[in-house]
């Protein structure tokens, strides 16, 4: 029988040479695991000798401990009577104001109001991670503002009684041209996490892209999926390729629900996200321990700067910055037969190159990572217009999806008019989850569906296929679209992979 341990004894093991932590009332020796932690050793050392459950739980799927640690690392149960009494929550860990009774979800009429409620209910750390963008937030703001500059061209005397928002994505029928973009750490918003998002998607027939850094396992997320519900899996290719290869094999076993792999390419390194960095993520209310100071003094560790960094920087630890057209897609073909969607296209040249890699590549997502990476990168709607100008043949070769900055159903319709097949929402789903759990995500989709239908009816469009450039006026933003050389004469630095 495993022994019961005293918290004072656990507290002695707080160095890189002997590191114990408490998780779910059990004590673990994680000393040998320190060099292998994806977020860097210092994140663990900051919690050495302490109860780390509160920090660990919302950021890790169940089964993480069993997958990462050998059985002998579990030393025994903690004697709860020896644990120190919890301190009052720090200002970093509490919402702006304790909710005195949240408004009914039915009374929230748009996505801005849902975000406002979520902001009041989330911890400051969770809010900072979700809200943050790169540098001065210029791309984050422009993602939304660009849609405001596109005008609708409503038509009259057209029977608009019937309106069908259904479409297909990669050949799979969905009831909305809206998908949930891969957004990490959903359990920071609500315990239901990504499973709660899946519930809402099931009810509204929307597709969900599961984040590589989801806070639940893929099996947990899809387990209650309704028949014909469609999921995709986001992949951040790791420096240790075996980890990615193992995950691809695991996802292949879920191919009855997860239909494709979405390779994210716009984040080979983390962007500078100052709101997130200020939150300091893990244990911001704790002093820098001697264990962390010792590790910093004795060993070069790429996670050294991450003790004071945000969640975003930490989850990128281990992501490979060495992906290329020539090597990455052939590697991927060896380890999955699933269709590939390339996420993070920000120029017409890269969209064109992606279209040369069919049939492996079935789609592209025009995205600047929610404005969280290269600040002043173009919004997806600009890239969409670029493709229409320089290489419209891309639309006939691969499906083109967009994400970033969606606040209204009219934004979705405008993207569809310019050739997008699907339109993604990321933060909006997280705000919905934070405002009301799964029901909050349902309300988000309900609002968008109603706004899409209203817009389509006023444009005289009965189906998504009826939408086109004739439905909108883009003159106001055309001057902002790239107008340099096409650069397509020689796809050449990026030779087509031999698949």
Coordinates of C-alpha atoms in Angstrom, one line a residue:
X1 CA 0.0 0.0 0.0
X2 CA 1.4 3.4 -1.0
X3 CA 2.4 5.6 2.0
X4 CA 0.8 8.8 3.1
X5 CA 3.2 11.7 2.9
X6 CA 3.4 14.9 4.9
X7 CA 3.3 18.2 3.1
X8 CA 6.4 19.4 4.9
X9 CA 8.4 16.4 3.6
X10 CA 7.2 17.1 0.0
X11 CA 8.2 20.8 0.4
X12 CA 11.9 19.7 0.9
X13 CA 12.0 18.3 -2.6
X14 CA 12.0 21.6 -4.5
X15 CA 15.2 21.5 -6.6
X16 CA 16.3 20.2 -10.0
X17 CA 18.0 17.3 -8.2
X18 CA 14.9 16.2 -6.4
X19 CA 11.5 17.6 -7.6
X20 CA 8.2 16.5 -6.1
X21 CA 4.8 18.0 -6.8
X22 CA 1.3 17.3 -5.6
X23 CA -1.4 16.6 -8.1
X24 CA -5.0 15.5 -7.3
X25 CA -3.9 14.6 -3.7
X26 CA -1.1 12.4 -4.9
X27 CA 2.6 13.0 -4.7
X28 CA 4.8 12.6 -7.8
X29 CA 8.6 12.6 -8.3
X30 CA 9.0 14.4 -11.6
X31 CA 12.8 14.9 -11.3
X32 CA 13.6 12.7 -14.4
X33 CA 10.8 14.3 -16.4
X34 CA 12.0 17.9 -16.0
X35 CA 14.1 18.0 -19.2
X36 CA 11.2 16.5 -21.2
X37 CA 8.4 18.8 -20.2
X38 CA 7.1 20.5 -23.3
X39 CA 6.7 23.8 -21.5
X40 CA 10.3 23.7 -20.1
X41 CA 11.6 22.6 -16.7
X42 CA 11.3 25.9 -15.0
X43 CA 7.5 25.9 -15.2
X44 CA 7.5 22.7 -13.0
X45 CA 10.3 24.0 -10.7
X46 CA 8.2 27.1 -10.0
X47 CA 5.7 24.7 -8.3
X48 CA 8.3 22.3 -6.9
X49 CA 7.3 21.0 -3.4
X50 CA 3.8 22.4 -3.7
X51 CA 0.3 21.4 -4.7
X52 CA 0.2 22.1 -8.5
X53 CA -3.3 20.8 -9.2
X54 CA -4.9 24.2 -9.7
X55 CA -2.3 25.2 -12.4
X56 CA -2.1 21.7 -14.0
X57 CA -5.7 20.7 -14.3
X58 CA -7.2 23.2 -16.8
X59 CA -4.2 23.0 -19.1
X60 CA -3.8 19.2 -19.4
X61 CA -6.0 16.4 -20.7
X62 CA -6.8 13.5 -18.4
X63 CA -4.3 10.7 -19.0
X64 CA -1.3 13.2 -19.3
X65 CA 0.2 11.9 -16.0
X66 CA -0.1 8.3 -17.1
X67 CA 1.4 9.0 -20.5
X68 CA 4.3 11.1 -19.2
X69 CA 5.4 9.4 -16.0
X70 CA 6.3 5.8 -15.1
X71 CA 4.2 4.1 -12.3
X72 CA 7.1 4.4 -9.8
X73 CA 7.0 8.2 -10.1
X74 CA 3.8 8.1 -8.0
X75 CA 5.1 8.1 -4.4
X76 CA 1.8 8.1 -2.4
X77 CA -1.0 10.2 -1.2
X78 CA -0.7 13.5 0.5
X79 CA -2.0 13.9 4.1
X80 CA -4.6 16.6 3.5
X81 CA -4.4 17.8 7.1
X82 CA -0.8 18.8 6.6
X83 CA -1.4 21.0 3.6
X84 CA -1.3 24.8 4.2
X85 CA -4.6 26.6 4.1
X86 CA -5.1 28.2 0.7
X87 CA -4.5 32.0 0.5
X88 CA -7.0 34.4 -0.7
X89 CA -7.1 34.5 -4.5
X90 CA -4.6 37.0 -5.9
X91 CA -5.9 39.7 -8.2
X92 CA -4.3 37.9 -11.2
X93 CA -6.5 34.9 -10.5
X94 CA -9.9 36.5 -10.0
X95 CA -12.3 38.1 -12.4
X96 CA -12.7 41.9 -12.6
X97 CA -15.7 41.6 -10.5
X98 CA -17.4 38.7 -8.9
X99 CA -20.5 37.9 -10.9
X100 CA -23.6 38.8 -8.9
X101 CA -25.8 36.8 -11.3
X102 CA -25.0 36.6 -14.9
X103 CA -27.5 37.9 -17.4
X104 CA -29.6 35.3 -19.2
X105 CA -27.9 34.1 -22.4
X106 CA -31.1 34.9 -24.2
X107 CA -30.6 38.5 -23.4
X108 CA -27.2 38.6 -25.0
X109 CA -27.9 39.8 -28.5
X110 CA -24.4 39.8 -30.2
X111 CA -20.9 38.4 -29.8
X112 CA -19.6 41.6 -28.2
X113 CA -22.1 41.2 -25.4
X114 CA -21.1 37.6 -24.9
X115 CA -17.4 38.6 -24.7
X116 CA -18.3 41.3 -22.2
X117 CA -19.9 38.8 -19.9
X118 CA -17.1 36.3 -20.3
X119 CA -14.5 38.9 -19.5
X120 CA -16.2 39.6 -16.1
X121 CA -16.3 35.9 -15.3
X122 CA -12.9 34.6 -16.4
X123 CA -9.7 34.8 -14.3
X124 CA -7.3 37.5 -15.4
X125 CA -4.9 34.9 -16.7
X126 CA -7.5 33.2 -18.9
X127 CA -8.7 36.5 -20.2
X128 CA -5.2 37.7 -21.0
X129 CA -4.4 34.5 -22.9
X130 CA -7.6 34.6 -24.9
X131 CA -7.6 38.3 -25.6
X132 CA -3.9 38.8 -26.3
X133 CA -2.6 39.7 -29.8
X134 CA 0.8 40.4 -31.3
X135 CA 2.7 43.6 -30.3
X136 CA 0.3 46.6 -30.8
X137 CA -2.8 44.5 -31.7
X138 CA -2.9 46.2 -35.1
X139 CA -3.6 42.9 -37.0
X140 CA -6.1 41.8 -34.3
X141 CA -8.1 45.0 -34.8
X142 CA -7.8 45.1 -38.6
X143 CA -9.1 41.5 -38.8
X144 CA -12.5 42.9 -37.7
X145 CA -12.3 46.4 -39.2
X146 CA -11.6 45.0 -42.7
X147 CA -15.1 43.5 -42.8
X148 CA -16.6 46.9 -41.8
X149 CA -15.2 48.4 -45.0
X150 CA -17.0 45.9 -47.3
X151 CA -20.5 47.0 -48.1
X152 CA -23.5 44.8 -48.9
X153 CA -25.6 45.2 -52.0
X154 CA -29.2 44.1 -51.0
X155 CA -31.7 43.2 -53.7
X156 CA -35.5 43.6 -53.6
X157 CA -38.6 41.8 -54.9
X158 CA -36.9 38.4 -54.5
X159 CA -38.8 35.7 -52.6
X160 CA -36.7 35.2 -49.5
X161 CA -39.0 32.9 -47.5
X162 CA -36.6 30.0 -47.7
X163 CA -32.9 30.2 -46.7
X164 CA -30.5 27.3 -46.5
X165 CA -27.2 27.9 -44.7
X166 CA -25.9 24.3 -45.2
X167 CA -22.8 23.6 -47.3
X168 CA -20.0 21.1 -47.5
X169 CA -16.5 21.3 -46.2
X170 CA -14.1 18.8 -47.7
X171 CA -17.2 17.0 -49.0
X172 CA -18.8 16.6 -45.6
X173 CA -22.2 18.1 -45.1
X174 CA -22.5 20.8 -42.4
X175 CA -25.5 22.9 -41.5
X176 CA -23.5 26.2 -41.1
X177 CA -20.6 27.6 -43.2
X178 CA -19.0 28.3 -39.8
X179 CA -16.3 26.2 -38.1
X180 CA -14.6 26.4 -34.7
X181 CA -11.0 27.3 -35.2
X182 CA -8.4 25.5 -33.1
X183 CA -8.1 27.4 -29.9
X184 CA -6.1 26.0 -27.0
X185 CA -6.9 25.7 -23.3
X186 CA -10.7 25.8 -23.5
X187 CA -11.0 24.6 -19.9
X188 CA -9.5 27.9 -18.7
X189 CA -13.0 29.2 -19.7
X190 CA -15.2 26.4 -18.3
X191 CA -14.7 22.9 -17.0
X192 CA -16.5 21.5 -20.0
X193 CA -13.7 22.7 -22.2
X194 CA -13.5 21.5 -25.8
X195 CA -16.1 18.8 -25.1
X196 CA -18.6 21.6 -24.4
X197 CA -17.7 23.3 -27.7
X198 CA -18.3 19.9 -29.4
X199 CA -21.8 19.7 -27.8
X200 CA -22.7 23.0 -29.2
X201 CA -21.3 22.2 -32.7
X202 CA -23.3 19.0 -32.7
X203 CA -26.6 20.9 -32.1
X204 CA -25.9 23.4 -34.8
X205 CA -24.2 21.2 -37.3
X206 CA -20.9 23.1 -37.3
X207 CA -17.5 21.6 -37.8
X208 CA -14.9 21.8 -35.0
X209 CA -11.1 21.9 -35.4
X210 CA -9.6 20.5 -32.3
X211 CA -6.5 22.3 -31.0
X212 CA -3.2 20.5 -30.8
X213 CA -3.0 22.1 -27.3
X214 CA -6.5 21.2 -26.2
X215 CA -7.1 20.8 -22.5
X216 CA -9.0 17.5 -23.1
X217 CA -7.9 14.5 -25.0
X218 CA -9.2 14.0 -28.6
X219 CA -11.1 10.9 -27.4
X220 CA -12.8 12.9 -24.6
X221 CA -13.8 15.7 -27.0
X222 CA -15.4 13.5 -29.7
X223 CA -16.9 10.7 -27.5
X224 CA -20.4 12.1 -27.5
X225 CA -20.5 13.4 -31.0
X226 CA -23.8 13.2 -32.9
X227 CA -23.9 11.1 -36.1
X228 CA -22.2 12.8 -39.0
X229 CA -20.6 15.4 -36.8
X230 CA -17.3 16.6 -38.4
X231 CA -14.0 17.2 -36.6
X232 CA -10.5 18.1 -37.8
X233 CA -7.3 17.8 -35.8
X234 CA -4.7 20.7 -35.6
X235 CA -1.1 19.6 -35.8
X236 CA 1.9 21.6 -34.6
X237 CA 4.8 19.6 -35.9
X238 CA 7.3 19.0 -33.1
X239 CA 11.0 19.1 -33.0
X240 CA 10.8 15.6 -31.7
X241 CA 9.1 14.1 -34.7
X242 CA 8.2 10.9 -32.9
X243 CA 5.7 12.8 -30.7
X244 CA 3.9 14.2 -33.8
X245 CA 4.0 10.8 -35.5
X246 CA 2.5 9.1 -32.4
X247 CA -0.3 11.7 -32.3
X248 CA -1.0 11.2 -36.0
X249 CA -1.4 7.5 -35.4
X250 CA -3.7 8.2 -32.5
X251 CA -5.8 10.5 -34.6
X252 CA -6.0 8.0 -37.4
X253 CA -7.7 5.6 -35.0
X254 CA -10.5 8.2 -34.6
X255 CA -11.0 8.7 -38.3
X256 CA -14.7 7.9 -38.0
X257 CA -15.1 11.3 -36.4
X258 CA -11.8 13.3 -37.1
X259 CA -11.7 13.6 -40.9
X260 CA -8.6 15.6 -41.7
X261 CA -5.4 17.0 -40.3
X262 CA -4.9 20.8 -40.2
X263 CA -1.2 21.6 -40.2
X264 CA -0.6 25.1 -38.6
X265 CA 2.2 27.0 -40.3
X266 CA 1.9 30.6 -39.2
X267 CA 3.5 30.0 -35.8
X268 CA 6.9 28.5 -36.2
X269 CA 7.9 30.7 -33.2
X270 CA 5.5 32.4 -30.7
X271 CA 4.5 35.9 -31.3
X272 CA 5.0 38.7 -28.7
X273 CA 1.8 38.8 -26.8
X274 CA 2.1 41.4 -24.1
X275 CA -1.2 40.9 -22.4
X276 CA -0.5 37.3 -22.0
X277 CA 3.1 37.9 -20.9
X278 CA 2.0 40.3 -18.2
X279 CA -0.3 37.6 -16.7
X280 CA 2.9 35.4 -16.2
X281 CA 0.6 32.3 -16.4
X282 CA 1.9 29.9 -13.9
X283 CA 2.2 30.8 -10.2
X284 CA 2.5 34.5 -10.8
X285 CA 1.7 35.0 -7.1
X286 CA 4.6 32.9 -6.0
X287 CA 8.2 34.0 -5.4
X288 CA 10.9 32.8 -7.8
X289 CA 12.1 29.8 -6.0
X290 CA 15.7 28.9 -5.3
X291 CA 15.2 25.9 -7.6
X292 CA 14.5 28.1 -10.5
X293 CA 17.4 30.4 -9.6
X294 CA 19.7 27.4 -9.3
X295 CA 18.6 26.0 -12.7
X296 CA 19.1 29.3 -14.3
X297 CA 22.6 29.6 -12.9
X298 CA 23.7 26.1 -13.7
X299 CA 22.1 25.2 -17.0
X300 CA 21.2 26.8 -20.3
X301 CA 17.5 26.1 -20.7
X302 CA 15.3 27.4 -23.5
X303 CA 12.5 27.7 -21.1
X304 CA 14.5 30.1 -18.9
X305 CA 12.6 33.1 -20.2
X306 CA 9.2 31.4 -19.9
X307 CA 8.9 31.6 -16.1
X308 CA 7.6 35.1 -16.6
X309 CA 6.1 34.4 -20.0
X310 CA 2.5 33.8 -20.8
X311 CA 0.6 30.7 -21.7
X312 CA 1.1 31.3 -25.4
X313 CA 4.9 31.1 -25.2
X314 CA 4.9 28.0 -23.0
X315 CA 2.6 25.9 -25.3
X316 CA 4.9 26.6 -28.2
X317 CA 7.9 24.9 -26.5
X318 CA 9.0 22.0 -28.7
X319 CA 7.3 23.3 -31.9
X320 CA 9.6 22.9 -34.9
X321 CA 10.7 26.0 -36.7
X322 CA 12.2 24.0 -39.5
X323 CA 9.2 23.1 -41.7
X324 CA 9.6 23.4 -45.4
X325 CA 7.5 22.7 -48.5
X326 CA 10.1 20.2 -49.7
X327 CA 10.4 18.1 -46.5
X328 CA 7.3 18.6 -44.4
X329 CA 4.5 17.4 -46.7
X330 CA 6.4 14.2 -47.7
X331 CA 7.0 13.4 -44.0
X332 CA 3.3 14.0 -43.3
X333 CA 2.3 11.7 -46.2
X334 CA 4.3 8.8 -44.6
X335 CA 2.4 9.1 -41.3
X336 CA -1.2 9.8 -42.3
X337 CA -3.5 9.2 -45.3
X338 CA -5.9 11.8 -44.0
X339 CA -6.6 14.9 -46.1
X340 CA -4.4 17.9 -45.2
X341 CA -5.5 21.5 -44.7
X342 CA -2.7 24.1 -44.4
X343 CA -3.5 26.8 -41.9
X344 CA -1.8 30.2 -41.8
X345 CA -1.7 31.3 -45.5
X346 CA -1.1 35.0 -45.6
X347 CA -0.1 35.7 -49.3
X348 CA -1.4 34.6 -52.7
X349 CA 2.0 33.1 -53.4
X350 CA 1.7 30.6 -50.6
X351 CA -1.9 29.8 -51.5
X352 CA -0.7 29.1 -55.1
X353 CA 2.1 26.8 -53.8
X354 CA -0.4 24.9 -51.6
X355 CA -2.6 24.3 -54.6
X356 CA 0.3 22.6 -56.3
X357 CA 0.3 19.9 -53.6
X358 CA -3.0 18.4 -54.4
X359 CA -4.3 15.7 -53.9
X360 CA -2.6 15.5 -50.5
X361 CA -3.6 19.1 -49.6
X362 CA -7.3 19.5 -49.9
X363 CA -7.7 23.0 -48.4
X364 CA -6.0 26.1 -47.0
X365 CA -7.0 28.4 -44.2
X366 CA -6.2 32.1 -44.7
X367 CA -5.3 33.3 -41.2
X368 CA -2.9 35.5 -39.3
X369 CA -3.4 33.4 -36.2
X370 CA -6.0 35.8 -34.8
X371 CA -3.6 38.7 -35.0
X372 CA -1.4 36.9 -32.4
X373 CA 1.8 36.4 -34.5
X374 CA 3.3 39.0 -36.9
X375 CA 1.6 42.3 -36.1
X376 CA 0.5 44.2 -39.2
X377 CA 0.1 40.9 -41.1
X378 CA -2.9 41.2 -43.4
X379 CA -6.4 40.1 -42.4
X380 CA -7.6 36.9 -44.1
X381 CA -10.1 38.9 -46.2
X382 CA -7.2 40.8 -47.8
X383 CA -5.5 37.6 -48.7
X384 CA -8.7 36.3 -50.1
X385 CA -9.0 39.2 -52.4
X386 CA -5.3 38.8 -53.3
X387 CA -5.9 35.3 -54.5
X388 CA -8.9 36.4 -56.5
X389 CA -6.7 38.9 -58.3
X390 CA -3.5 37.0 -58.9
X391 CA -4.3 33.3 -58.9
X392 CA -8.1 32.6 -59.0
X393 CA -7.4 29.1 -60.2
X394 CA -6.6 28.2 -56.6
X395 CA -10.3 28.2 -55.8
X396 CA -10.9 25.3 -58.2
X397 CA -8.0 23.2 -56.8
X398 CA -8.3 23.5 -53.1
X399 CA -11.0 24.7 -50.7
X400 CA -10.2 28.1 -49.2
X401 CA -11.3 28.8 -45.7
X402 CA -10.7 32.0 -43.6
X403 CA -10.7 32.9 -39.9
X404 CA -10.0 35.9 -37.7
X405 CA -12.0 38.9 -36.6
X406 CA -15.5 37.5 -37.1
X407 CA -18.0 39.5 -35.1
X408 CA -21.2 39.3 -37.1
X409 CA -23.0 37.0 -39.5
X410 CA -22.6 39.6 -42.1
X411 CA -18.8 39.1 -41.8
X412 CA -19.3 35.5 -42.6
X413 CA -21.5 36.2 -45.6
X414 CA -18.9 38.7 -47.0
X415 CA -16.2 36.1 -46.8
X416 CA -18.4 33.6 -48.6
X417 CA -19.1 36.1 -51.3
X418 CA -15.4 36.4 -52.0
X419 CA -14.9 32.7 -52.4
X420 CA -14.3 31.3 -48.9
X421 CA -15.9 27.9 -48.4
X422 CA -15.9 28.0 -44.6
X423 CA -15.4 30.7 -42.0
X424 CA -13.8 30.1 -38.6
X425 CA -14.4 31.6 -35.2
X426 CA -11.9 31.0 -32.4
X427 CA -12.1 33.5 -29.6
X428 CA -15.9 33.8 -30.1
X429 CA -16.3 30.2 -29.1
X430 CA -14.1 30.6 -26.0
X431 CA -16.0 33.8 -24.9
X432 CA -19.2 31.8 -25.3
X433 CA -17.8 29.0 -23.2
X434 CA -16.7 31.6 -20.6
X435 CA -20.0 33.3 -20.5
X436 CA -22.2 30.3 -20.2
X437 CA -20.5 27.0 -20.7
X438 CA -21.7 24.8 -23.6
X439 CA -24.9 26.8 -23.7
X440 CA -22.9 29.9 -24.2
X441 CA -21.3 28.4 -27.3
X442 CA -24.7 27.4 -28.5
X443 CA -25.9 31.0 -28.1
X444 CA -22.9 32.2 -30.1
X445 CA -23.8 29.9 -33.0
X446 CA -27.5 30.7 -32.7
X447 CA -26.7 34.4 -33.0
X448 CA -24.4 33.9 -36.0
X449 CA -26.9 31.5 -37.8
X450 CA -29.7 34.1 -37.4
X451 CA -27.5 36.9 -38.6
X452 CA -26.3 34.8 -41.6
X453 CA -29.9 34.0 -42.6
X454 CA -31.1 37.6 -42.3
X455 CA -28.2 38.8 -44.4
X456 CA -28.7 36.1 -47.1
X457 CA -32.4 36.9 -47.3
X458 CA -31.7 40.6 -47.8
X459 CA -29.2 39.8 -50.5
X460 CA -31.7 37.6 -52.3
X461 CA -29.6 34.5 -51.7
X462 CA -31.5 31.3 -51.0
X463 CA -28.4 29.1 -50.6
X464 CA -24.7 29.6 -49.8
X465 CA -24.0 28.9 -53.5
X466 CA -26.0 31.9 -54.5
X467 CA -23.6 34.3 -52.8
X468 CA -20.8 35.9 -54.9
X469 CA -18.9 39.1 -55.6
X470 CA -22.0 40.7 -57.1
X471 CA -23.5 40.8 -53.5
X472 CA -20.9 43.1 -52.1
X473 CA -18.9 46.3 -52.8
X474 CA -15.2 46.0 -51.9
X475 CA -14.0 49.3 -53.4
X476 CA -13.1 50.9 -50.1
X477 CA -10.5 48.3 -49.2
X478 CA -9.1 47.5 -52.6
X479 CA -6.4 50.2 -52.1
X480 CA -5.1 48.2 -49.2
X481 CA -4.6 45.0 -51.1
X482 CA -1.1 44.0 -52.3
X483 CA -0.5 45.2 -55.8
X484 CA 3.1 44.1 -56.5
X485 CA 4.5 41.4 -58.8
X486 CA 2.5 38.2 -58.9
X487 CA 5.7 36.2 -58.2
X488 CA 4.2 33.0 -59.7
X489 CA 6.5 32.6 -62.7
X490 CA 8.8 30.3 -60.7
X491 CA 7.4 28.6 -57.7
X492 CA 11.1 27.7 -57.5
X493 CA 12.6 28.3 -54.0
X494 CA 9.8 26.0 -52.9
X495 CA 10.0 23.0 -55.2
X496 CA 6.9 20.8 -55.3
X497 CA 7.4 17.8 -53.1
X498 CA 7.6 14.3 -54.7
X499 CA 4.8 12.5 -53.0

